[in-house]
Short mmCIF file of N, CA and C in Angstrom, two decimals:
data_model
loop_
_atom_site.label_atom_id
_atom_site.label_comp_id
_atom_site.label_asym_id
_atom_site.label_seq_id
_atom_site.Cartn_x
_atom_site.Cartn_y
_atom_site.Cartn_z
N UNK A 9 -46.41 -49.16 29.40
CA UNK A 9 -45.41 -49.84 28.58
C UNK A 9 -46.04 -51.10 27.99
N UNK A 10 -45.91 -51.46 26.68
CA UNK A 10 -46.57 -52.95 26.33
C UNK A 10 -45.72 -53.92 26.67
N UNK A 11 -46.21 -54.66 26.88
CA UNK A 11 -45.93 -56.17 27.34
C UNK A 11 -44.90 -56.89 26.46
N UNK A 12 -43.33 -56.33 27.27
CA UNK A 12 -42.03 -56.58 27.09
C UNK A 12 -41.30 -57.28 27.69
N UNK A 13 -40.18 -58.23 27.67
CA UNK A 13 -39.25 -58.91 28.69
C UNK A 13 -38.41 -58.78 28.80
N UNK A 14 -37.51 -58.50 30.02
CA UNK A 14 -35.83 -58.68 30.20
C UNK A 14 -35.32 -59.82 30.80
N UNK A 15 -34.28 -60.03 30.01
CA UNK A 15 -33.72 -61.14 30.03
C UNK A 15 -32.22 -61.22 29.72
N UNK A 16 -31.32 -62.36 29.73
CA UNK A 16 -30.03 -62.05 29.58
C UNK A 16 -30.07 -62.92 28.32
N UNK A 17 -29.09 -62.41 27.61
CA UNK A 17 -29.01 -62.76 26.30
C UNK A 17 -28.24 -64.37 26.34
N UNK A 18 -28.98 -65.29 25.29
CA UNK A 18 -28.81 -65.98 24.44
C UNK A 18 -27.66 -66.35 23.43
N UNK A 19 -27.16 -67.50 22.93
CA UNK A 19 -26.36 -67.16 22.00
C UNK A 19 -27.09 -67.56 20.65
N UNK A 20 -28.55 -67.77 20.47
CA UNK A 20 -29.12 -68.06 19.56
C UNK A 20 -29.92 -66.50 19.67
N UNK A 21 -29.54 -65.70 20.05
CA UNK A 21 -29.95 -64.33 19.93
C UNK A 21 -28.92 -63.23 19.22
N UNK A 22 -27.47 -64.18 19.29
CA UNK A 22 -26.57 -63.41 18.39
C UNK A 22 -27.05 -62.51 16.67
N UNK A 23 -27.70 -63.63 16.19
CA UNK A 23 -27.93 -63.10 15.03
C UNK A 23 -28.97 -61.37 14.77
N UNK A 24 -29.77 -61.58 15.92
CA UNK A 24 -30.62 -60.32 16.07
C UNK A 24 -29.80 -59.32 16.54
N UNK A 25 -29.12 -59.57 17.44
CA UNK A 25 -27.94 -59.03 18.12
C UNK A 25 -27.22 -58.12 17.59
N UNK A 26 -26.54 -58.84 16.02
CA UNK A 26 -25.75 -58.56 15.01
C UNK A 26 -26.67 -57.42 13.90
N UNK A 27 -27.85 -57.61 13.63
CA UNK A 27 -28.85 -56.80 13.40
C UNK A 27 -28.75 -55.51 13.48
N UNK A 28 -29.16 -55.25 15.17
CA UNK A 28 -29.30 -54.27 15.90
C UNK A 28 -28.47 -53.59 16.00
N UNK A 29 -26.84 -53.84 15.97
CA UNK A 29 -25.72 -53.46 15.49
C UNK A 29 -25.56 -52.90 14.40
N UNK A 30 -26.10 -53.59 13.22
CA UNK A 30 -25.67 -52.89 11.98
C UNK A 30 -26.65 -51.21 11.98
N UNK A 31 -27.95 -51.92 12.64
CA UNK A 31 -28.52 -50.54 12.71
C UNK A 31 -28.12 -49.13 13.07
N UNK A 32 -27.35 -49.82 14.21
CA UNK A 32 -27.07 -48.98 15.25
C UNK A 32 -26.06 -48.25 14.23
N UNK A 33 -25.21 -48.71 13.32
CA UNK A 33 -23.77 -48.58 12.64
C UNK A 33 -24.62 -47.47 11.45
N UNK A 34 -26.06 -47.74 11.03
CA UNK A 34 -26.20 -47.07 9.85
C UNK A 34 -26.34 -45.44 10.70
N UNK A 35 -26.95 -45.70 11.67
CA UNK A 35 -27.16 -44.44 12.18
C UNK A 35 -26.04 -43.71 12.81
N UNK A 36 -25.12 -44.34 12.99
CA UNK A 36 -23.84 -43.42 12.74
C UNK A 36 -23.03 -43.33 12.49
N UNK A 37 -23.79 -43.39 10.41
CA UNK A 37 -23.19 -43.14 9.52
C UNK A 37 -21.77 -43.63 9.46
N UNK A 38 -21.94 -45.13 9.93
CA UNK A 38 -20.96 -46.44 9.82
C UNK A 38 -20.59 -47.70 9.73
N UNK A 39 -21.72 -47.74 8.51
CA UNK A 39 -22.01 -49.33 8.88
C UNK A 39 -20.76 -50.09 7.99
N UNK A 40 -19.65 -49.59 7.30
CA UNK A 40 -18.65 -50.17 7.08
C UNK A 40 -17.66 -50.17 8.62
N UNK A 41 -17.79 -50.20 9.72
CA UNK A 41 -17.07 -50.56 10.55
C UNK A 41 -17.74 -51.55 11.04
N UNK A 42 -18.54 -52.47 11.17
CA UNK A 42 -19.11 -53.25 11.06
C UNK A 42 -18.01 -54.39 10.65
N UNK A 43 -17.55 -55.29 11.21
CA UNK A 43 -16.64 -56.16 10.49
C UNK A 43 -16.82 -57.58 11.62
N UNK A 44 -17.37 -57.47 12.58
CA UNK A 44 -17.04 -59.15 12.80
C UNK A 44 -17.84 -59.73 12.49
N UNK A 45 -17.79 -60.70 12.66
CA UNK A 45 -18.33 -62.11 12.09
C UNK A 45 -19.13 -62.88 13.44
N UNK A 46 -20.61 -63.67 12.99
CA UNK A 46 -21.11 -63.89 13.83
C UNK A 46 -20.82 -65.09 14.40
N UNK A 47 -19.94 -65.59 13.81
CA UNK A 47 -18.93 -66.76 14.35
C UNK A 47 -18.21 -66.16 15.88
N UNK A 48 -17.26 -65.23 15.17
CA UNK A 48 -16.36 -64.50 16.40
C UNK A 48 -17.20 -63.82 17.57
N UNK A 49 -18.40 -63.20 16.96
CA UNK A 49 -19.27 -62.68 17.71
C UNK A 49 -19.73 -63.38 19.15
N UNK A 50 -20.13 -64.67 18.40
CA UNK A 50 -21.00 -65.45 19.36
C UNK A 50 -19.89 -66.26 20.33
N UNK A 51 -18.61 -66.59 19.87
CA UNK A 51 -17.81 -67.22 20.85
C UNK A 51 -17.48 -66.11 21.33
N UNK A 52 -16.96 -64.61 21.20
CA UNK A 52 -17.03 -63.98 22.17
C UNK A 52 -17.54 -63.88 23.34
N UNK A 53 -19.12 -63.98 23.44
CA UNK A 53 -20.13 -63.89 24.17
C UNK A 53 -20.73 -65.35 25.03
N UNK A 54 -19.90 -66.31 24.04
CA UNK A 54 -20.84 -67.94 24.55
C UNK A 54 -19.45 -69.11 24.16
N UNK A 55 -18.24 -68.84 24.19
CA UNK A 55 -17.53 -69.56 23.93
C UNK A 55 -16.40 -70.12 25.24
N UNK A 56 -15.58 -70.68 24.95
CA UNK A 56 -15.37 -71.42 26.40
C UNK A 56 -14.38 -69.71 27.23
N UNK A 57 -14.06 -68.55 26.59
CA UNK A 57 -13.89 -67.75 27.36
C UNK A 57 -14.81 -66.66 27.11
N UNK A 58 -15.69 -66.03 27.41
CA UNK A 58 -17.04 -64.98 27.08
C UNK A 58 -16.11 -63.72 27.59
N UNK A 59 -15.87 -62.53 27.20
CA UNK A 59 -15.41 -61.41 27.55
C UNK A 59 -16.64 -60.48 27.46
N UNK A 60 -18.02 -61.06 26.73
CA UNK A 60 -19.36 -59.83 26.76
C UNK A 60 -20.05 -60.78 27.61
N UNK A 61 -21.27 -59.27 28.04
CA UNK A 61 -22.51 -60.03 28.83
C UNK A 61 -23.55 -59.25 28.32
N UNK A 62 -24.58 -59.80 28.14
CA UNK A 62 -25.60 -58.67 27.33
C UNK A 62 -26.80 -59.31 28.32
N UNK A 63 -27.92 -57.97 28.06
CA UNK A 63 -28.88 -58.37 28.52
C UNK A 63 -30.30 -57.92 27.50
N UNK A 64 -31.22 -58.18 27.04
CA UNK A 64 -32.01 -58.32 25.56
C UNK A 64 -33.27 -57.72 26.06
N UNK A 65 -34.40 -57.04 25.59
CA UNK A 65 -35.56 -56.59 25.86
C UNK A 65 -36.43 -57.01 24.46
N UNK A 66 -37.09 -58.30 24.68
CA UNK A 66 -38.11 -58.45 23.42
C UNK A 66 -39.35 -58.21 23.53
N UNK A 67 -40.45 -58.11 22.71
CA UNK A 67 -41.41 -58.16 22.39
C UNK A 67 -42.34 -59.39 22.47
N UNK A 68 -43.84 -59.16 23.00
CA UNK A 68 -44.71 -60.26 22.53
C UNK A 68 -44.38 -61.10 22.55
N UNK A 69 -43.97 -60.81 21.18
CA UNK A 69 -43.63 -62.39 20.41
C UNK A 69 -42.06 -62.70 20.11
N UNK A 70 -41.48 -62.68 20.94
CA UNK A 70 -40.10 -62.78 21.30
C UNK A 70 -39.83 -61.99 20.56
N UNK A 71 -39.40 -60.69 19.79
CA UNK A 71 -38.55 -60.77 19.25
C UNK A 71 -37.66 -59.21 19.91
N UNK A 72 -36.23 -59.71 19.74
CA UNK A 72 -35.49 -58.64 20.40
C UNK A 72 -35.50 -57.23 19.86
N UNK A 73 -35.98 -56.48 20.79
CA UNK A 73 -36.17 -55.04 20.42
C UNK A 73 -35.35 -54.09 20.86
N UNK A 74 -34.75 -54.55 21.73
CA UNK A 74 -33.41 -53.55 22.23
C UNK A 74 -32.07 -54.50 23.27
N UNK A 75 -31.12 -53.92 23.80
CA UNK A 75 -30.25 -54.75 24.07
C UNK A 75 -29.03 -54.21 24.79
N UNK A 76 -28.59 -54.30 25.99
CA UNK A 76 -27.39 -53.70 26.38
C UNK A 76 -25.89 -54.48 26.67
N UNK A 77 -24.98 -54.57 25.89
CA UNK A 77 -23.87 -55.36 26.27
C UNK A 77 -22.48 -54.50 26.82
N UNK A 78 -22.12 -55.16 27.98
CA UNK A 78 -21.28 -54.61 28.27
C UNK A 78 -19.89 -55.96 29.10
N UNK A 79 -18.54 -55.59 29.52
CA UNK A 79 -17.91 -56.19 29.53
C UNK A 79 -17.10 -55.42 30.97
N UNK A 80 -16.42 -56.28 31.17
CA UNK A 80 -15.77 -55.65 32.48
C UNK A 80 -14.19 -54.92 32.30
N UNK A 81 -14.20 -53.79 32.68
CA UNK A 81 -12.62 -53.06 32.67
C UNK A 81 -12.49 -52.89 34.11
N UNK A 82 -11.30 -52.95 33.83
CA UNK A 82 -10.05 -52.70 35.49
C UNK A 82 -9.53 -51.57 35.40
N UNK A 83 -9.85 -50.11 36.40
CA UNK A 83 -9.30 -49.28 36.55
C UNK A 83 -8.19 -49.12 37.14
N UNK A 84 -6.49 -48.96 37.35
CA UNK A 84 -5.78 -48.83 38.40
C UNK A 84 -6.47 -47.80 39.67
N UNK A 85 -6.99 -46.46 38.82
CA UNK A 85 -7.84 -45.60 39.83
C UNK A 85 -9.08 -46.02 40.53
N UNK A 86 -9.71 -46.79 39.93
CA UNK A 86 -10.95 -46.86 40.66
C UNK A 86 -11.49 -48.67 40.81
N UNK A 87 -10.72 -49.87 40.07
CA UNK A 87 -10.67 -50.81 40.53
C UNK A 87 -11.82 -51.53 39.32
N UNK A 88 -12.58 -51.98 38.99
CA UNK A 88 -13.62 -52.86 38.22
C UNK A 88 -14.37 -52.19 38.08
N UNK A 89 -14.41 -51.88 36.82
CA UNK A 89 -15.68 -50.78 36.64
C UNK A 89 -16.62 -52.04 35.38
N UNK A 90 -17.48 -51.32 35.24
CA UNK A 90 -18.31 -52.04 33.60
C UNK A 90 -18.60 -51.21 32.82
N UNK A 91 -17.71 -51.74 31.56
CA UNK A 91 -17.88 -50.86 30.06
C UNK A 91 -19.28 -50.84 29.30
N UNK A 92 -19.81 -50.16 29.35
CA UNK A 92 -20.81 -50.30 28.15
C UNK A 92 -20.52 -50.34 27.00
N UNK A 93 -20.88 -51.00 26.45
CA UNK A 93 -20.10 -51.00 24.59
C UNK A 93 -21.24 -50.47 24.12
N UNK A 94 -22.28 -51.09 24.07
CA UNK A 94 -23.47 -50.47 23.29
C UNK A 94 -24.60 -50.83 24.17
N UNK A 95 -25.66 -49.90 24.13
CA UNK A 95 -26.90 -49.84 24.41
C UNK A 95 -27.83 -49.53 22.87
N UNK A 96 -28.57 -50.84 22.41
CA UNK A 96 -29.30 -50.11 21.33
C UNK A 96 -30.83 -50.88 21.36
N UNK A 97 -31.59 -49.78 21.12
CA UNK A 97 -33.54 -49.94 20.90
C UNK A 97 -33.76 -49.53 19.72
N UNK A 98 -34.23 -50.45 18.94
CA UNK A 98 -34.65 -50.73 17.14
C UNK A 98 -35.57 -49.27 17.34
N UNK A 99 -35.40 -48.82 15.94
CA UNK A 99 -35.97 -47.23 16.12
C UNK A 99 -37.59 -47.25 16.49
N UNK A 100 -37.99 -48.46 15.94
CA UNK A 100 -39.92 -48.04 16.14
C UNK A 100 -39.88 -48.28 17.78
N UNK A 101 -39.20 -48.65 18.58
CA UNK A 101 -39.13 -48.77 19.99
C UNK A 101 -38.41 -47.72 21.01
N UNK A 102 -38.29 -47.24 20.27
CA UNK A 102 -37.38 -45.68 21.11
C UNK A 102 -38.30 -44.83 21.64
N UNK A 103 -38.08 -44.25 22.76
CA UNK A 103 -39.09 -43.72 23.49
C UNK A 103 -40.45 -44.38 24.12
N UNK A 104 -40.06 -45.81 24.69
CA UNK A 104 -41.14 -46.48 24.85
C UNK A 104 -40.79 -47.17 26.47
N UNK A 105 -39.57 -46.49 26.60
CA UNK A 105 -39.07 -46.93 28.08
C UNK A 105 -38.12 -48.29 27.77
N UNK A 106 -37.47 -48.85 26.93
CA UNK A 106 -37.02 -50.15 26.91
C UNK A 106 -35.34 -49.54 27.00
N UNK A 107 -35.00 -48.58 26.75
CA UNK A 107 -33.56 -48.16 26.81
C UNK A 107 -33.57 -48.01 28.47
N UNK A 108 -34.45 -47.22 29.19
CA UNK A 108 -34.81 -47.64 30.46
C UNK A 108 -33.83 -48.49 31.42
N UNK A 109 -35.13 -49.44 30.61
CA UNK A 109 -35.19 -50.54 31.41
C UNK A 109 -33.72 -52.01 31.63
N UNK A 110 -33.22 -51.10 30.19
CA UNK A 110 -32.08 -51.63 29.79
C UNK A 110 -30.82 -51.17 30.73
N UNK A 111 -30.92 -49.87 30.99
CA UNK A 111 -29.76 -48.70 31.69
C UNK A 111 -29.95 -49.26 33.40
N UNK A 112 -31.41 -49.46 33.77
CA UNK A 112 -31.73 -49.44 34.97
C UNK A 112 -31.28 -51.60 35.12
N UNK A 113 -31.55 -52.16 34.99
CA UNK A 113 -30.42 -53.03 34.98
C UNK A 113 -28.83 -53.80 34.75
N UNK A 114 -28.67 -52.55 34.09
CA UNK A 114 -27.19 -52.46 33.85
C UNK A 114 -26.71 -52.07 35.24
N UNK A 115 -27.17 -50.96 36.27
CA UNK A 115 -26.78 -50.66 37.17
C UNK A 115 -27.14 -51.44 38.48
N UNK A 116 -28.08 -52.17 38.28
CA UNK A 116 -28.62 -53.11 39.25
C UNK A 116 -27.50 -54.25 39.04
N UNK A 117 -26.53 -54.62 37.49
CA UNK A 117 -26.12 -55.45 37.90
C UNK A 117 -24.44 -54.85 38.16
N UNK A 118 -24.11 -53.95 37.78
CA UNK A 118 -23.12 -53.57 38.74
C UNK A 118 -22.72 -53.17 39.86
N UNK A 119 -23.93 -53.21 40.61
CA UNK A 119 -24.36 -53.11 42.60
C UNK A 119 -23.92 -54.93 42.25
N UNK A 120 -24.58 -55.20 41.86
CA UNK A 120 -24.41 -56.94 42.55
C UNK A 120 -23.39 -57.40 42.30
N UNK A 121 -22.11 -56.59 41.44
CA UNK A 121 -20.86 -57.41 40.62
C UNK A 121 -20.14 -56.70 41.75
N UNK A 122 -20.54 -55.67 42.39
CA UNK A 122 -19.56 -54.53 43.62
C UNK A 122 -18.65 -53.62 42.61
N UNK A 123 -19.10 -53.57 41.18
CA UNK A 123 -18.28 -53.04 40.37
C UNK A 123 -18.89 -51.10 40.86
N UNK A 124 -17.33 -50.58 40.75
CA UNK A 124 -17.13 -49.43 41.37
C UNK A 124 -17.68 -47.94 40.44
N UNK A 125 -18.50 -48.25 38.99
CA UNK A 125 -19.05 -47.24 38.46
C UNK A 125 -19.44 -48.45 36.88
N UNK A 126 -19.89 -47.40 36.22
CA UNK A 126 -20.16 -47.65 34.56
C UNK A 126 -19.97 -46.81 34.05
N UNK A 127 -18.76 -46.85 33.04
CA UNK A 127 -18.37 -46.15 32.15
C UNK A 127 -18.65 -46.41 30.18
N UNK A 128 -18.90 -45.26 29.47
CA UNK A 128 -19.21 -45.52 28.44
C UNK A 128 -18.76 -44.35 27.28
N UNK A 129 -19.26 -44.35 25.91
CA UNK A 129 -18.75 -43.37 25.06
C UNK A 129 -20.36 -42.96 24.46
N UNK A 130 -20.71 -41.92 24.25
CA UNK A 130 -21.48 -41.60 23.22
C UNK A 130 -21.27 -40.35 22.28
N UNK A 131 -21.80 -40.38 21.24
CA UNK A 131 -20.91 -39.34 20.26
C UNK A 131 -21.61 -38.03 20.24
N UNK A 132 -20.79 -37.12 20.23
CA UNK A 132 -20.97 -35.81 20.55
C UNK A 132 -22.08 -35.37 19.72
N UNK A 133 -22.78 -35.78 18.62
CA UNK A 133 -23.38 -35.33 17.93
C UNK A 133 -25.05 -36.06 18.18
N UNK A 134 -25.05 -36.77 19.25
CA UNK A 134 -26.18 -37.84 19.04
C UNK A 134 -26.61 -37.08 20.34
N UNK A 135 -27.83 -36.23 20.57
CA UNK A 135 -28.20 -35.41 21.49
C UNK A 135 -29.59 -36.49 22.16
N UNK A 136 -29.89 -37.15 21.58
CA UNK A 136 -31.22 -38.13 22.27
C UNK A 136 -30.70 -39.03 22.98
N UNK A 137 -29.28 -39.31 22.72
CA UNK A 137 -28.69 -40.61 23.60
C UNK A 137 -27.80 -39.60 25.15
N UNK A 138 -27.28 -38.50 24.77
CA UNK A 138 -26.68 -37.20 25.81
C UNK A 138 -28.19 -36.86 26.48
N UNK A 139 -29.09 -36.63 26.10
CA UNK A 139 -30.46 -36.71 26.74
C UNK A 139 -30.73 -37.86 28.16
N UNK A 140 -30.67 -38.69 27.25
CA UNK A 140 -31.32 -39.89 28.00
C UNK A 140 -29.99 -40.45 29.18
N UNK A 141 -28.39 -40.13 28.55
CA UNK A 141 -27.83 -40.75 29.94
C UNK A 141 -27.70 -39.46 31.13
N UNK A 142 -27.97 -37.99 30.82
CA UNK A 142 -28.12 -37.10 31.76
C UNK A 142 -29.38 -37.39 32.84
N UNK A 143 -30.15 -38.33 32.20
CA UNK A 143 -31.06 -38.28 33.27
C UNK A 143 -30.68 -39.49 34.68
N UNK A 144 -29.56 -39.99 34.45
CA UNK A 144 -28.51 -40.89 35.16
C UNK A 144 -27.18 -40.27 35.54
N UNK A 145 -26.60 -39.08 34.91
CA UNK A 145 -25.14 -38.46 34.83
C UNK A 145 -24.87 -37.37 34.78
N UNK A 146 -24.64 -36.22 35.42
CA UNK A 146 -24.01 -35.39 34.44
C UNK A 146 -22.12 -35.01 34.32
N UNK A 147 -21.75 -36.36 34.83
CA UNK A 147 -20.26 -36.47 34.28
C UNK A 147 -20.01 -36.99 33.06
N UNK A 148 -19.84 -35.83 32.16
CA UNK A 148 -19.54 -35.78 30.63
C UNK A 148 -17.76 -35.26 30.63
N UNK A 149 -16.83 -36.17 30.17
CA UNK A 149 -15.63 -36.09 30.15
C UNK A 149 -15.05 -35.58 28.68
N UNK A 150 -15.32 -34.21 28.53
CA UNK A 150 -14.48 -33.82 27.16
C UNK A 150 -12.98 -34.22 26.89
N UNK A 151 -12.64 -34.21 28.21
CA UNK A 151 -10.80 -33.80 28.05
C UNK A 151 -10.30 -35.16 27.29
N UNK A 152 -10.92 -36.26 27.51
CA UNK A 152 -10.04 -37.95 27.06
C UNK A 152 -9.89 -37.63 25.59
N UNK A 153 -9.20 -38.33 24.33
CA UNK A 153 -9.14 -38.11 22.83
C UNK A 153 -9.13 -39.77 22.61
N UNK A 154 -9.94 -40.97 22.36
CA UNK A 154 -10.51 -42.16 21.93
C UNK A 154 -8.95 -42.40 20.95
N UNK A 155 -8.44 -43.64 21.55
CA UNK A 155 -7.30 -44.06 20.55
C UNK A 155 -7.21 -45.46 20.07
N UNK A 156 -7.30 -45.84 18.64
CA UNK A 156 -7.49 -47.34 18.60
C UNK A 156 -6.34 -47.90 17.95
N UNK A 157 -6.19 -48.59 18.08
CA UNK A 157 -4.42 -49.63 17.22
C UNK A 157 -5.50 -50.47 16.82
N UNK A 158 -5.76 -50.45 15.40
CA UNK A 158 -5.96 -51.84 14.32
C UNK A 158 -5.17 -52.98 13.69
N UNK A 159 -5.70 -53.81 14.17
CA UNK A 159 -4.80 -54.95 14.04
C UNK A 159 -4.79 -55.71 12.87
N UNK A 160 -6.52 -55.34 12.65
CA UNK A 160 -6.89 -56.61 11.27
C UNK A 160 -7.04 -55.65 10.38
#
């Protein structure tokens, strides 16, 4: 693996952050859902109430190459779990172990939170990301149907 770092994210890392996002958005074929603002973004994450926690994988020369944020949900069934919202590695870095290294501390830090699993979404059509969390899962939940109320 070349000479990479993990670390917990920054709020002067928002902007790369926001980046990696849009990327993530072109590749599936959505980068008009894309709508917050790196204002809202960053007090999300660094403001006097934070509801995200991310953790960043850069390069060399600092710069962020991949990134996992996730936030905490309350199951009535199963008690504190941690959401993954997104896991994303800039494409020239894919397959280089940094999604890894990203997944394998996500779970190291939900042993230490006593949180009772990690739950997440990936889209039925994206077979490299169904790849890569089978080698951690093979509880794939067809039956749920994703429901959102838009507000803005």
């Amino acid at each position: 693996m070349q000479d990479i770092t993990l670390r917990v994210a920054r709020k002067e890392d928002c902007p790369r952050l926001l980046e990696l996002i849009r990327e993530l958005a072109e590749f599936e074929k959505a980068p008009q859902e894309v709508t917050v603002s790196l204002a809202h973004f960053e007090d999300a994450g660094f403001g006097s109430n934070p509801v995200w926690k991310a953790f960043v994988v850069t390069d060399n020369k600092e710069m962020i190459v991949g990134f996992a944020l996730y936030y905490i949900r309350y199951s009535t069934w199963k008690g504190s779990r941690m959401y993954l919202e997104d896991i994303i590695v800039t494409e020239s870095w894919r397959g280089k172990g940094v999604g890894k290294l990203l997944f394998d501390q996500l779970i190291a830090e939900a042993k230490e939170k006593h949180f009772n699993g990690i739950v997440f979404q990936v889209l039925e059509w994206n077979e490299p990301a169904i790849k890569f969390y089978k080698k951690y899962t093979d509880k794939f939940d067809a039956e749920w149907i994703n429901v959102s109320v838009e507000l803005q």
